[in-house]
XYZ file of C-alpha atoms in Angstrom:
669
model
C 93.312 2.806 -34.733
C 92.529 1.489 -31.286
C 92.525 4.958 -29.776
C 89.582 5.761 -32.029
C 87.304 3.057 -30.696
C 84.312 4.940 -29.453
C 81.835 2.417 -28.242
C 82.208 -0.687 -26.303
C 81.757 -4.074 -27.514
C 82.206 -7.221 -28.314
C 82.393 -10.508 -29.976
C 85.380 -10.919 -32.137
C 85.063 -9.051 -35.313
C 83.389 -6.201 -33.534
C 82.733 -2.771 -34.834
C 85.650 -0.442 -35.114
C 85.164 3.189 -34.540
C 87.454 4.988 -36.844
C 84.462 5.544 -39.112
C 82.514 7.550 -36.534
C 84.346 10.082 -34.420
C 81.881 10.400 -31.568
C 79.951 7.160 -31.738
C 78.274 7.323 -28.349
C 77.653 11.050 -28.442
C 76.429 11.100 -32.036
C 74.374 7.935 -31.658
C 70.701 8.888 -31.818
C 68.399 6.676 -29.742
C 65.030 5.863 -31.263
C 63.159 8.185 -28.918
C 64.872 11.147 -30.609
C 63.408 10.414 -34.026
C 60.531 7.998 -33.428
C 60.204 4.254 -33.925
C 58.353 4.762 -37.186
C 61.555 6.097 -38.727
C 63.859 3.357 -37.468
C 63.732 1.332 -40.674
C 63.598 4.222 -43.158
C 67.298 3.757 -43.939
C 70.264 1.697 -42.797
C 71.883 4.574 -40.920
C 68.930 5.005 -38.585
C 68.539 1.267 -38.135
C 72.197 1.079 -37.221
C 71.735 3.850 -34.659
C 68.982 1.767 -33.095
C 71.126 -1.377 -32.934
C 74.108 0.549 -31.585
C 71.950 1.890 -28.782
C 71.460 -1.681 -27.552
C 75.215 -2.317 -27.680
C 75.625 0.831 -25.637
C 73.015 -0.258 -23.099
C 74.509 -3.730 -22.733
C 78.195 -2.950 -22.475
C 79.035 0.734 -22.028
C 79.949 0.252 -18.352
C 81.879 -2.993 -18.800
C 85.419 -1.730 -18.170
C 87.323 -4.414 -16.261
C 87.845 -8.167 -16.803
C 86.825 -8.991 -13.223
C 83.466 -7.233 -13.524
C 80.007 -8.666 -14.099
C 76.596 -7.135 -14.525
C 75.649 -5.506 -11.244
C 72.402 -5.362 -9.307
C 71.851 -1.969 -10.879
C 70.934 -2.734 -14.484
C 73.267 -1.227 -17.042
C 76.211 -1.175 -14.637
C 79.073 -3.570 -14.041
C 81.141 -4.073 -10.893
C 83.616 -6.536 -9.387
C 81.394 -7.518 -6.434
C 80.977 -11.108 -7.644
C 84.720 -11.632 -8.131
C 85.229 -10.317 -4.602
C 82.991 -13.130 -3.367
C 85.514 -15.710 -4.620
C 88.969 -16.861 -3.561
C 90.583 -14.494 -6.067
C 90.335 -11.278 -4.025
C 89.928 -10.765 -0.292
C 89.210 -7.759 1.856
C 85.625 -7.043 0.832
C 82.789 -8.893 2.545
C 79.472 -8.358 0.814
C 76.186 -9.160 2.500
C 75.965 -12.326 0.415
C 78.992 -13.937 2.098
C 78.651 -12.309 5.522
C 77.498 -14.886 8.108
C 75.976 -12.073 10.147
C 73.428 -11.348 7.404
C 70.538 -13.566 6.360
C 68.960 -12.200 3.196
C 65.464 -13.413 2.440
C 63.244 -10.327 2.283
C 62.077 -9.120 -1.135
C 63.689 -5.777 -0.372
C 67.037 -7.603 -0.044
C 66.799 -9.519 -3.338
C 68.861 -8.662 -6.391
C 67.513 -5.546 -8.114
C 68.910 -6.375 -11.553
C 65.463 -7.361 -12.891
C 64.409 -3.711 -13.088
C 62.014 -1.277 -11.515
C 58.784 0.515 -12.279
C 57.581 2.309 -15.391
C 59.218 5.677 -15.942
C 58.616 8.572 -18.274
C 61.934 7.976 -20.008
C 63.826 4.960 -21.270
C 65.459 3.093 -18.384
C 68.397 0.830 -19.176
C 66.912 -2.337 -17.702
C 66.861 -5.943 -18.967
C 63.326 -5.753 -20.318
C 64.056 -2.457 -22.056
C 66.884 -4.187 -23.888
C 64.618 -7.117 -24.690
C 61.976 -4.740 -26.044
C 64.524 -3.044 -28.302
C 65.590 -6.430 -29.679
C 61.974 -7.561 -30.093
C 61.199 -4.420 -32.068
C 63.843 -5.271 -34.659
C 62.878 -8.943 -34.903
C 59.179 -8.165 -35.195
C 59.294 -5.222 -37.599
C 62.384 -5.130 -39.796
C 61.068 -7.447 -42.520
C 57.717 -5.651 -42.668
C 58.831 -2.040 -42.325
C 62.351 -2.245 -43.718
C 61.517 -2.147 -47.419
C 64.352 0.303 -48.042
C 66.933 -1.969 -46.424
C 69.023 -4.552 -48.262
C 68.426 -8.213 -47.550
C 71.913 -8.767 -46.178
C 71.612 -5.776 -43.840
C 68.251 -6.997 -42.526
C 69.725 -10.429 -41.842
C 72.635 -9.120 -39.819
C 70.352 -6.673 -38.000
C 68.019 -9.496 -36.981
C 70.980 -11.698 -36.088
C 72.282 -9.080 -33.681
C 68.809 -8.617 -32.198
C 68.410 -12.363 -31.589
C 71.829 -12.353 -29.982
C 70.939 -9.447 -27.690
C 67.696 -11.101 -26.623
C 69.398 -14.420 -25.948
C 72.224 -12.825 -23.991
C 69.853 -10.765 -21.860
C 67.638 -13.722 -21.024
C 70.715 -15.768 -20.146
C 71.825 -13.061 -17.718
C 68.340 -13.073 -16.204
C 67.918 -16.832 -15.908
C 71.228 -17.440 -14.169
C 70.308 -14.723 -11.664
C 66.618 -15.481 -11.056
C 65.969 -18.849 -12.643
C 62.740 -18.732 -14.636
C 61.545 -15.288 -15.698
C 58.708 -14.027 -17.930
C 59.465 -14.694 -21.594
C 58.334 -11.665 -23.591
C 58.999 -12.295 -27.284
C 57.097 -9.468 -28.891
C 56.742 -5.738 -28.398
C 54.217 -4.921 -25.710
C 52.941 -1.496 -24.821
C 53.616 -1.013 -21.141
C 50.480 -0.711 -19.067
C 49.547 -1.036 -15.425
C 45.949 -1.992 -16.270
C 46.073 -4.247 -19.351
C 45.790 -7.773 -17.932
C 46.517 -9.381 -21.315
C 50.201 -8.487 -21.040
C 50.628 -9.935 -17.565
C 53.177 -12.607 -18.435
C 53.945 -15.173 -15.697
C 57.381 -16.583 -14.995
C 58.428 -19.387 -17.310
C 60.449 -22.273 -15.931
C 64.219 -22.156 -16.132
C 64.119 -24.982 -18.693
C 61.745 -23.001 -20.899
C 63.998 -19.952 -20.642
C 67.087 -21.946 -21.553
C 65.286 -23.431 -24.538
C 64.384 -19.947 -25.787
C 67.921 -18.665 -25.256
C 69.332 -21.568 -27.266
C 66.761 -21.019 -30.007
C 67.715 -17.347 -30.261
C 71.434 -18.084 -30.388
C 70.750 -20.628 -33.145
C 68.840 -17.947 -35.059
C 71.683 -15.487 -34.570
C 74.202 -18.051 -35.809
C 72.212 -18.564 -39.019
C 71.981 -14.839 -39.770
C 75.403 -13.527 -38.752
C 78.780 -14.031 -40.439
C 81.517 -16.017 -38.730
C 83.660 -12.948 -39.340
C 82.507 -9.700 -40.857
C 83.782 -9.122 -44.387
C 84.224 -5.440 -43.580
C 86.115 -6.257 -40.403
C 87.787 -2.886 -40.038
C 84.442 -1.110 -39.718
C 82.517 -3.850 -37.909
C 85.005 -4.949 -35.279
C 82.752 -5.027 -32.254
C 79.642 -6.659 -33.619
C 78.369 -10.121 -32.832
C 79.234 -13.051 -35.083
C 77.875 -16.531 -35.694
C 81.031 -17.859 -34.040
C 80.173 -15.956 -30.879
C 76.577 -17.169 -30.979
C 77.648 -20.817 -31.182
C 80.196 -20.367 -28.404
C 77.591 -18.704 -26.193
C 75.212 -21.591 -26.840
C 77.906 -23.858 -25.388
C 78.194 -21.689 -22.258
C 74.422 -21.560 -21.840
C 73.878 -25.307 -22.131
C 76.831 -25.978 -19.814
C 75.095 -23.793 -17.226
C 71.811 -25.611 -17.778
C 73.534 -28.977 -17.273
C 75.291 -27.910 -14.064
C 73.889 -28.716 -10.603
C 72.393 -25.236 -10.190
C 69.728 -26.149 -12.754
C 70.120 -29.913 -13.136
C 69.084 -32.181 -10.281
C 70.272 -35.097 -12.452
C 73.792 -33.670 -12.855
C 75.438 -36.750 -11.309
C 74.022 -39.020 -14.021
C 76.549 -39.419 -16.877
C 73.621 -40.220 -19.153
C 71.871 -36.910 -18.443
C 70.471 -35.460 -21.655
C 71.564 -31.997 -20.518
C 75.246 -32.982 -20.468
C 74.899 -34.521 -23.925
C 73.253 -31.351 -25.271
C 76.019 -29.207 -23.790
C 78.690 -31.474 -25.262
C 77.194 -31.388 -28.743
C 76.899 -27.594 -28.580
C 80.547 -27.333 -27.598
C 81.710 -29.642 -30.372
C 79.538 -27.827 -32.910
C 81.058 -24.523 -31.871
C 84.587 -25.939 -31.960
C 84.119 -27.237 -35.501
C 82.605 -23.998 -36.796
C 85.080 -21.716 -35.048
C 88.100 -23.736 -36.126
C 86.895 -23.642 -39.729
C 86.529 -19.864 -39.450
C 90.094 -19.421 -38.217
C 89.550 -19.215 -34.453
C 91.796 -21.142 -32.078
C 94.299 -20.914 -29.251
C 96.609 -17.943 -29.606
C 100.313 -18.698 -29.741
C 102.271 -21.698 -28.587
C 104.233 -20.428 -25.585
C 103.591 -19.061 -22.119
C 104.924 -15.720 -23.366
C 102.205 -15.688 -26.054
C 99.630 -16.590 -23.411
C 100.741 -13.707 -21.208
C 100.608 -11.169 -24.044
C 97.354 -12.411 -25.563
C 95.152 -9.442 -24.721
C 97.805 -7.029 -25.992
C 97.566 -8.581 -29.436
C 93.982 -7.926 -30.381
C 94.665 -7.665 -34.071
C 94.945 -4.748 -36.457
C 92.448 -3.343 -38.919
C 89.611 -5.151 -37.163
C 90.982 -8.629 -37.908
C 91.187 -9.571 -34.250
C 93.090 -12.115 -32.198
C 92.017 -15.619 -33.194
C 91.427 -16.630 -29.565
C 89.032 -13.740 -28.922
C 85.432 -14.815 -29.377
C 83.830 -12.042 -27.355
C 85.935 -8.938 -26.816
C 85.089 -5.685 -25.116
C 87.107 -2.978 -26.844
C 88.470 -0.149 -24.749
C 90.311 2.993 -25.692
C 93.725 4.528 -25.039
C 92.521 8.042 -25.709
C 92.652 10.558 -22.867
C 89.551 12.314 -24.169
C 86.312 11.059 -22.658
C 84.399 12.274 -25.700
C 86.079 9.827 -28.034
C 86.247 6.594 -26.141
C 85.866 4.522 -23.014
C 88.902 3.588 -21.011
C 89.913 0.536 -19.031
C 90.921 1.017 -15.376
C 92.627 -2.378 -15.296
C 96.258 -1.256 -15.546
C 95.606 1.506 -13.029
C 93.939 -0.972 -10.666
C 96.581 -3.687 -10.675
C 99.710 -1.516 -10.624
C 100.777 -0.725 -7.030
C 101.731 2.743 -5.845
C 105.344 2.082 -6.727
C 104.196 2.064 -10.371
C 101.891 5.082 -9.975
C 98.834 2.868 -9.682
C 95.674 4.236 -8.128
C 96.015 2.089 -5.021
C 97.976 -0.878 -3.754
C 97.234 -3.184 -6.647
C 95.182 -6.355 -6.267
C 96.732 -8.360 -3.450
C 96.640 -12.107 -3.995
C 95.171 -14.244 -1.183
C 97.389 -17.081 -0.046
C 95.044 -19.743 -1.422
C 95.559 -18.360 -4.925
C 99.347 -18.354 -4.579
C 99.161 -21.956 -3.421
C 96.751 -22.958 -6.201
C 98.713 -22.989 -9.450
C 100.402 -26.239 -10.532
C 104.103 -26.897 -10.352
C 106.208 -26.593 -13.487
C 105.537 -30.230 -14.417
C 101.774 -29.764 -14.035
C 101.418 -31.583 -10.717
C 99.423 -30.105 -7.866
C 101.446 -27.969 -5.429
C 101.482 -30.290 -2.434
C 104.166 -31.056 0.128
C 104.338 -34.578 -1.286
C 105.189 -33.077 -4.680
C 107.864 -30.833 -3.189
C 105.929 -27.573 -2.817
C 106.984 -25.225 -0.001
C 104.629 -22.297 0.445
C 107.379 -20.131 1.951
C 108.952 -20.054 -1.484
C 105.716 -19.909 -3.456
C 107.521 -18.473 -6.484
C 109.715 -21.510 -7.088
C 109.085 -24.173 -9.778
C 105.586 -23.137 -10.819
C 103.352 -23.468 -13.872
C 104.484 -20.937 -16.539
C 101.121 -19.182 -16.211
C 101.922 -18.353 -12.579
C 104.631 -15.899 -13.648
C 102.261 -14.141 -16.065
C 99.370 -14.001 -13.600
C 101.164 -12.635 -10.530
C 103.925 -10.135 -9.778
C 106.120 -10.683 -6.736
C 109.404 -9.308 -5.443
C 112.041 -9.080 -8.146
C 109.806 -10.209 -11.009
C 110.248 -8.242 -14.211
C 107.203 -6.042 -14.636
C 108.151 -3.472 -17.199
C 106.668 -0.155 -18.050
C 107.134 2.345 -20.853
C 110.169 4.086 -19.353
C 111.884 0.946 -18.036
C 111.412 -2.459 -19.648
C 113.281 -4.190 -16.796
C 111.439 -2.482 -13.958
C 110.882 -4.546 -10.813
C 109.538 -3.832 -7.367
C 109.457 -5.535 -3.985
C 106.721 -6.375 -1.514
C 107.899 -6.365 2.102
C 107.907 -4.173 5.180
C 109.872 -3.487 8.355
C 109.289 -2.020 11.803
C 111.518 0.402 13.697
C 110.534 -1.309 16.972
C 108.117 -3.853 18.373
C 105.440 -1.184 18.731
C 106.465 1.097 15.866
C 104.321 1.607 12.784
C 105.368 -0.565 9.835
C 107.131 0.929 6.822
C 106.436 -0.537 3.383
C 108.972 -0.699 0.612
C 108.288 1.367 -2.474
C 107.710 4.868 -3.746
C 104.565 6.968 -3.225
C 103.967 5.723 0.293
C 105.048 2.158 -0.298
C 103.432 -0.998 -1.631
C 100.987 -1.517 1.213
C 99.788 -4.892 0.016
C 98.299 -7.677 2.108
C 100.236 -10.295 0.186
C 103.755 -10.845 -1.155
C 102.244 -10.819 -4.652
C 99.760 -8.813 -6.696
C 97.826 -9.579 -9.870
C 99.648 -8.691 -13.105
C 97.669 -10.766 -15.593
C 96.635 -8.902 -18.767
C 99.135 -6.155 -17.954
C 100.974 -4.253 -20.655
C 104.698 -4.390 -19.896
C 105.131 -1.170 -21.868
C 102.333 0.697 -20.089
C 102.698 4.439 -19.708
C 102.589 4.808 -15.928
C 101.844 8.499 -16.291
C 98.517 7.604 -17.937
C 97.504 4.252 -16.472
C 93.839 5.213 -16.433
C 93.943 5.220 -20.249
C 95.648 1.886 -20.789
C 93.005 0.593 -23.182
C 93.291 -3.018 -22.005
C 90.648 -4.962 -23.937
C 88.499 -7.541 -22.165
C 88.496 -11.020 -23.690
C 85.145 -11.908 -22.145
C 84.971 -15.195 -24.022
C 88.016 -16.829 -25.528
C 88.698 -20.088 -27.291
C 90.351 -21.684 -24.247
C 87.070 -21.442 -22.357
C 85.290 -23.276 -25.164
C 87.815 -26.120 -24.904
C 87.316 -26.225 -21.138
C 83.544 -26.363 -21.646
C 83.994 -29.413 -23.848
C 86.376 -31.021 -21.351
C 83.818 -30.531 -18.574
C 81.064 -32.173 -20.583
C 83.261 -35.159 -21.365
C 84.148 -35.404 -17.669
C 80.501 -35.304 -16.570
C 79.701 -38.057 -19.083
C 82.537 -40.215 -17.767
C 84.644 -39.955 -20.937
C 87.967 -39.510 -19.144
C 90.160 -39.953 -22.212
C 88.561 -37.084 -24.121
C 88.469 -34.923 -20.998
C 92.245 -35.356 -20.658
C 92.690 -34.687 -24.372
C 91.088 -31.253 -24.078
C 92.820 -30.376 -20.819
C 96.076 -31.325 -22.511
C 95.452 -28.769 -25.258
C 95.216 -26.018 -22.655
C 98.429 -27.059 -20.903
C 100.428 -27.839 -24.031
C 99.969 -24.283 -25.300
C 101.847 -22.823 -22.308
C 104.675 -25.344 -22.396
C 103.836 -27.771 -19.593
C 105.557 -31.115 -20.382
C 103.267 -33.834 -21.733
C 104.457 -36.511 -19.279
C 101.834 -38.030 -17.001
C 98.994 -36.385 -18.938
C 100.628 -32.962 -18.606
C 100.994 -33.547 -14.889
C 97.285 -34.196 -14.366
C 97.868 -37.907 -13.838
C 95.365 -40.712 -14.307
C 91.891 -39.554 -13.360
C 89.639 -42.079 -11.671
C 85.964 -41.632 -12.412
C 83.875 -38.758 -13.675
C 83.784 -36.750 -10.449
C 87.561 -36.661 -10.217
C 87.609 -35.565 -13.861
C 85.066 -32.792 -13.196
C 87.198 -31.558 -10.308
C 90.253 -31.536 -12.587
C 88.404 -29.363 -15.114
C 87.196 -26.939 -12.444
C 90.767 -26.727 -11.168
C 92.070 -25.976 -14.648
C 89.428 -23.285 -15.116
C 90.603 -21.602 -11.899
C 94.135 -21.413 -13.274
C 93.581 -20.692 -16.959
C 90.731 -18.206 -16.450
C 91.931 -16.606 -13.208
C 90.942 -12.937 -12.875
C 88.803 -13.029 -16.017
C 85.473 -12.796 -14.187
C 84.665 -16.516 -14.511
C 85.287 -17.979 -11.074
C 82.075 -16.756 -9.432
C 79.929 -18.282 -12.148
C 81.726 -21.635 -11.796
C 81.216 -21.565 -8.022
C 77.618 -20.534 -8.579
C 76.590 -23.202 -11.090
C 78.410 -25.946 -9.148
C 77.063 -24.845 -5.729
C 80.597 -24.771 -4.344
C 79.932 -22.512 -1.388
C 78.156 -25.285 0.468
C 77.370 -28.071 -1.983
C 73.593 -27.606 -1.977
C 71.015 -24.971 -2.867
C 67.371 -24.394 -2.039
C 66.449 -25.690 -5.499
C 68.815 -28.678 -5.333
C 69.086 -29.581 -1.640
C 70.607 -33.004 -2.248
C 73.259 -32.071 -4.797
C 76.203 -32.581 -2.385
C 78.559 -31.340 -5.084
C 81.514 -30.533 -2.847
C 81.422 -33.944 -1.185
C 81.094 -35.820 -4.456
C 83.860 -33.811 -6.141
C 86.175 -34.071 -3.142
C 86.268 -30.309 -2.612
C 86.283 -28.311 0.601
C 83.198 -26.070 0.681
C 84.014 -22.379 0.478
C 81.599 -21.775 3.344
C 83.557 -21.838 6.575
C 86.768 -20.626 4.945
C 88.229 -17.156 4.584
C 90.610 -15.312 2.319
C 94.003 -15.082 4.009
C 96.923 -12.756 3.413
C 100.330 -12.255 4.981
C 103.321 -9.943 4.929
C 106.951 -10.585 4.250
C 108.511 -8.641 7.095
C 112.089 -7.958 8.122
C 113.398 -10.352 10.744
C 115.019 -7.451 12.592
C 113.849 -4.016 13.681
C 115.210 -1.180 11.610
C 114.714 2.549 11.222
C 115.548 2.315 7.514
C 115.238 -0.200 4.703
C 116.927 -3.370 6.011
C 117.630 -4.666 2.502
C 120.478 -3.191 0.532
C 120.284 -2.190 -3.118
C 122.693 -5.002 -3.942
C 120.442 -7.545 -2.251
C 117.506 -6.313 -4.305
C 119.452 -6.511 -7.553
C 117.226 -9.308 -8.794
C 115.547 -9.559 -12.184
C 113.329 -12.613 -12.543
C 112.384 -12.728 -16.197
C 110.143 -15.686 -17.109
C 111.160 -15.206 -20.747
C 114.888 -15.445 -20.031
C 116.925 -18.614 -20.458
C 116.144 -21.438 -18.066
C 119.482 -21.064 -16.309
C 119.138 -17.307 -15.859
C 115.581 -17.661 -14.599
C 116.586 -20.348 -12.097
C 119.549 -18.275 -10.905
C 117.396 -15.224 -10.147
C 114.763 -17.345 -8.412
C 117.505 -18.799 -6.227
C 118.700 -15.287 -5.315
C 115.223 -14.297 -4.197
C 114.867 -17.502 -2.220
C 118.145 -16.864 -0.427
C 117.118 -13.270 0.344
C 113.773 -14.371 1.786
C 115.447 -17.045 3.873
C 118.111 -14.685 5.266
C 116.267 -11.433 5.833
C 112.463 -11.874 5.830
C 109.798 -13.874 7.599
C 106.168 -14.657 6.850
C 104.019 -12.572 9.196
C 100.227 -12.654 9.732
C 98.219 -9.615 8.738
C 97.524 -6.908 11.295
C 93.810 -7.418 10.552
C 92.048 -10.340 8.920
C 91.138 -9.879 5.276
C 87.597 -11.113 5.816
C 85.924 -9.268 8.656
C 82.675 -7.629 9.640
C 83.875 -4.308 10.985
C 86.875 -5.372 13.029
C 85.630 -8.905 13.721
C 87.140 -11.722 11.611
C 84.560 -13.902 9.901
C 84.330 -17.001 7.764
C 82.398 -16.980 4.498
C 78.761 -18.068 4.537
C 76.749 -18.017 1.299
C 73.284 -19.323 2.073
C 71.448 -21.898 -0.105
C 68.700 -19.473 -1.190
C 71.223 -16.997 -2.633
C 72.071 -19.122 -5.677
C 68.730 -18.200 -7.251
C 67.748 -14.707 -6.221
C 64.234 -13.756 -5.357
C 62.515 -10.986 -7.282
C 62.925 -7.598 -5.664
C 59.964 -6.008 -3.918
C 59.685 -3.265 -6.545
C 58.686 -5.448 -9.539
C 56.654 -7.714 -7.244
C 54.638 -4.781 -5.902
C 53.752 -3.558 -9.396
C 53.344 -7.049 -10.871
C 51.528 -8.995 -8.118
C 50.816 -11.959 -10.414
C 54.528 -12.826 -10.447
C 55.459 -15.641 -8.087
C 58.331 -15.241 -5.663
C 61.294 -17.632 -5.699
C 61.548 -20.437 -3.160
C 63.697 -19.462 -0.203
C 62.635 -15.807 -0.407
C 59.711 -13.850 0.995
C 57.397 -11.873 -1.249
C 56.495 -8.208 -0.861
C 53.831 -9.134 1.711
C 56.070 -11.411 3.748
C 54.712 -14.661 2.329
C 57.009 -17.567 1.474
C 57.936 -17.878 -2.184
C 56.963 -21.088 -3.982
C 58.394 -20.693 -7.498
C 60.836 -23.542 -8.205
C 63.431 -22.608 -10.814
C 64.870 -26.101 -10.928
C 61.948 -27.162 -13.082
């Protein structure tokens, strides 16, 4: 039934689409039949609610995407500002740019009044407000249970939208009722609330949603895609974790901070409720972990780890579904992918733990030349490298290789692989969330669902709160649950060791998040809320997070790649077919796996050499650069467009207003 999913969205137990052939096309927005008719029957009310789902998620197609500066769209720009992907240098990390003008601020907030309905944050908020404000009064023809779930979804939408706004801009105007847009009515001129006030409202709305929504929909097969109380409680945990983090909490280093306690209690509340409702970690092996997103349930039941899932379609008809580009993006040309796959920067290859859970250091026996040897089981399900089994529909044991050779010292390089070769900037590419039976003749229609929020993240949220409060034992307990699931031995606290103090524990949690949630669109937000580019922000100039956590600031570093290149010049492939007869299957027996790894190691040692890239990954034009994310970027200023039409709104500190004056709104309040 997955190929019949027609609309995007969301939290486990979401709406399925087999009941409506052309959900997005048939869906009638309220402006087609008038707001007065919205509550005349449940069908029209449902159309109205589904329009908000459409507005929120219709362009969310890839796990590494986030809401973009253009409201209603999603892109991978934020992921490309992290260590996970190199080669794209946005203005926000370019040291040659210094963004502070209102015209340079994030435009996500929205623009001016238009004659139609613009898909902007405050449009979405208005749609949610309309349901909350009117359904009980005008919905006399609607059943009580339907009205409850309708309001629950509306509270959820409003909370989610304000959360997206507050983590981008800090405090924003809180509009909690339907207002008629006007450029002259001064009574509707709502000032910016503080970030704390916004967080309080978001939490209140998620609490309301949790009271009104089911933990799982009883009619799961026809409601797979709709929000649940489980999702609302989990989101409350994420929201309060953000509020407790240094981005919004100048008292973050105090283990007695009330914000850390609130975040912890929200996490534990969510864990209790979700566990009782049947949610939990999926599977008990690394193989299960690697195949998690391929097992998203049948008949709308859903994978028990999926709390918030974006459903995507396998249909090749654009009129009946929305497709995921993920498989097409990550498969290199040798697999008929649309490009060269997602090359993995060296820092990511060197990040994952060793097989016993220890950090990959020289002291622990790690040799970066042979990065593929003796690693955490998740490594082999996150990355594809030479000889690793990466099946497809027509060949379950398909492998490829990532290397190149030159015919002479000045000759152009030749890359191994079909369709022009695998022209990667790394000896490995991302393969996480890949379907090993993908049809490589139709990769653009792979239908890979996005697990935007899964149970493992909830456990990591709880671990982080325990760490920040100095409760090392419970922090290790929750980190152990994450590692035990993938088969890391329990010795020495699953390889984590004995943590000394809360800051070392926080660093251990952030490290585990980088591994467990890699390429799931989470890393930027962790960097962001922990101020990891430079350790301080305009709103929290004395945070010193990187120093206190013992981390190297991202500012001043760059994403680095390299080639495996033939040691000798050659006019043809220098490696023989026999030498490439390697099949590294992480699900094979331990002895077979070790034997194939050893073969690859011997081949690398004999025939190939690590070679720097022809051009740096991070560069401005042709000039190599190091990352610089400035302190005022963490909390964006309001763009000049809304400021010009709403002159009573204050500009954010660190940014200039539409007239060139310095902003004075402090979102750390």
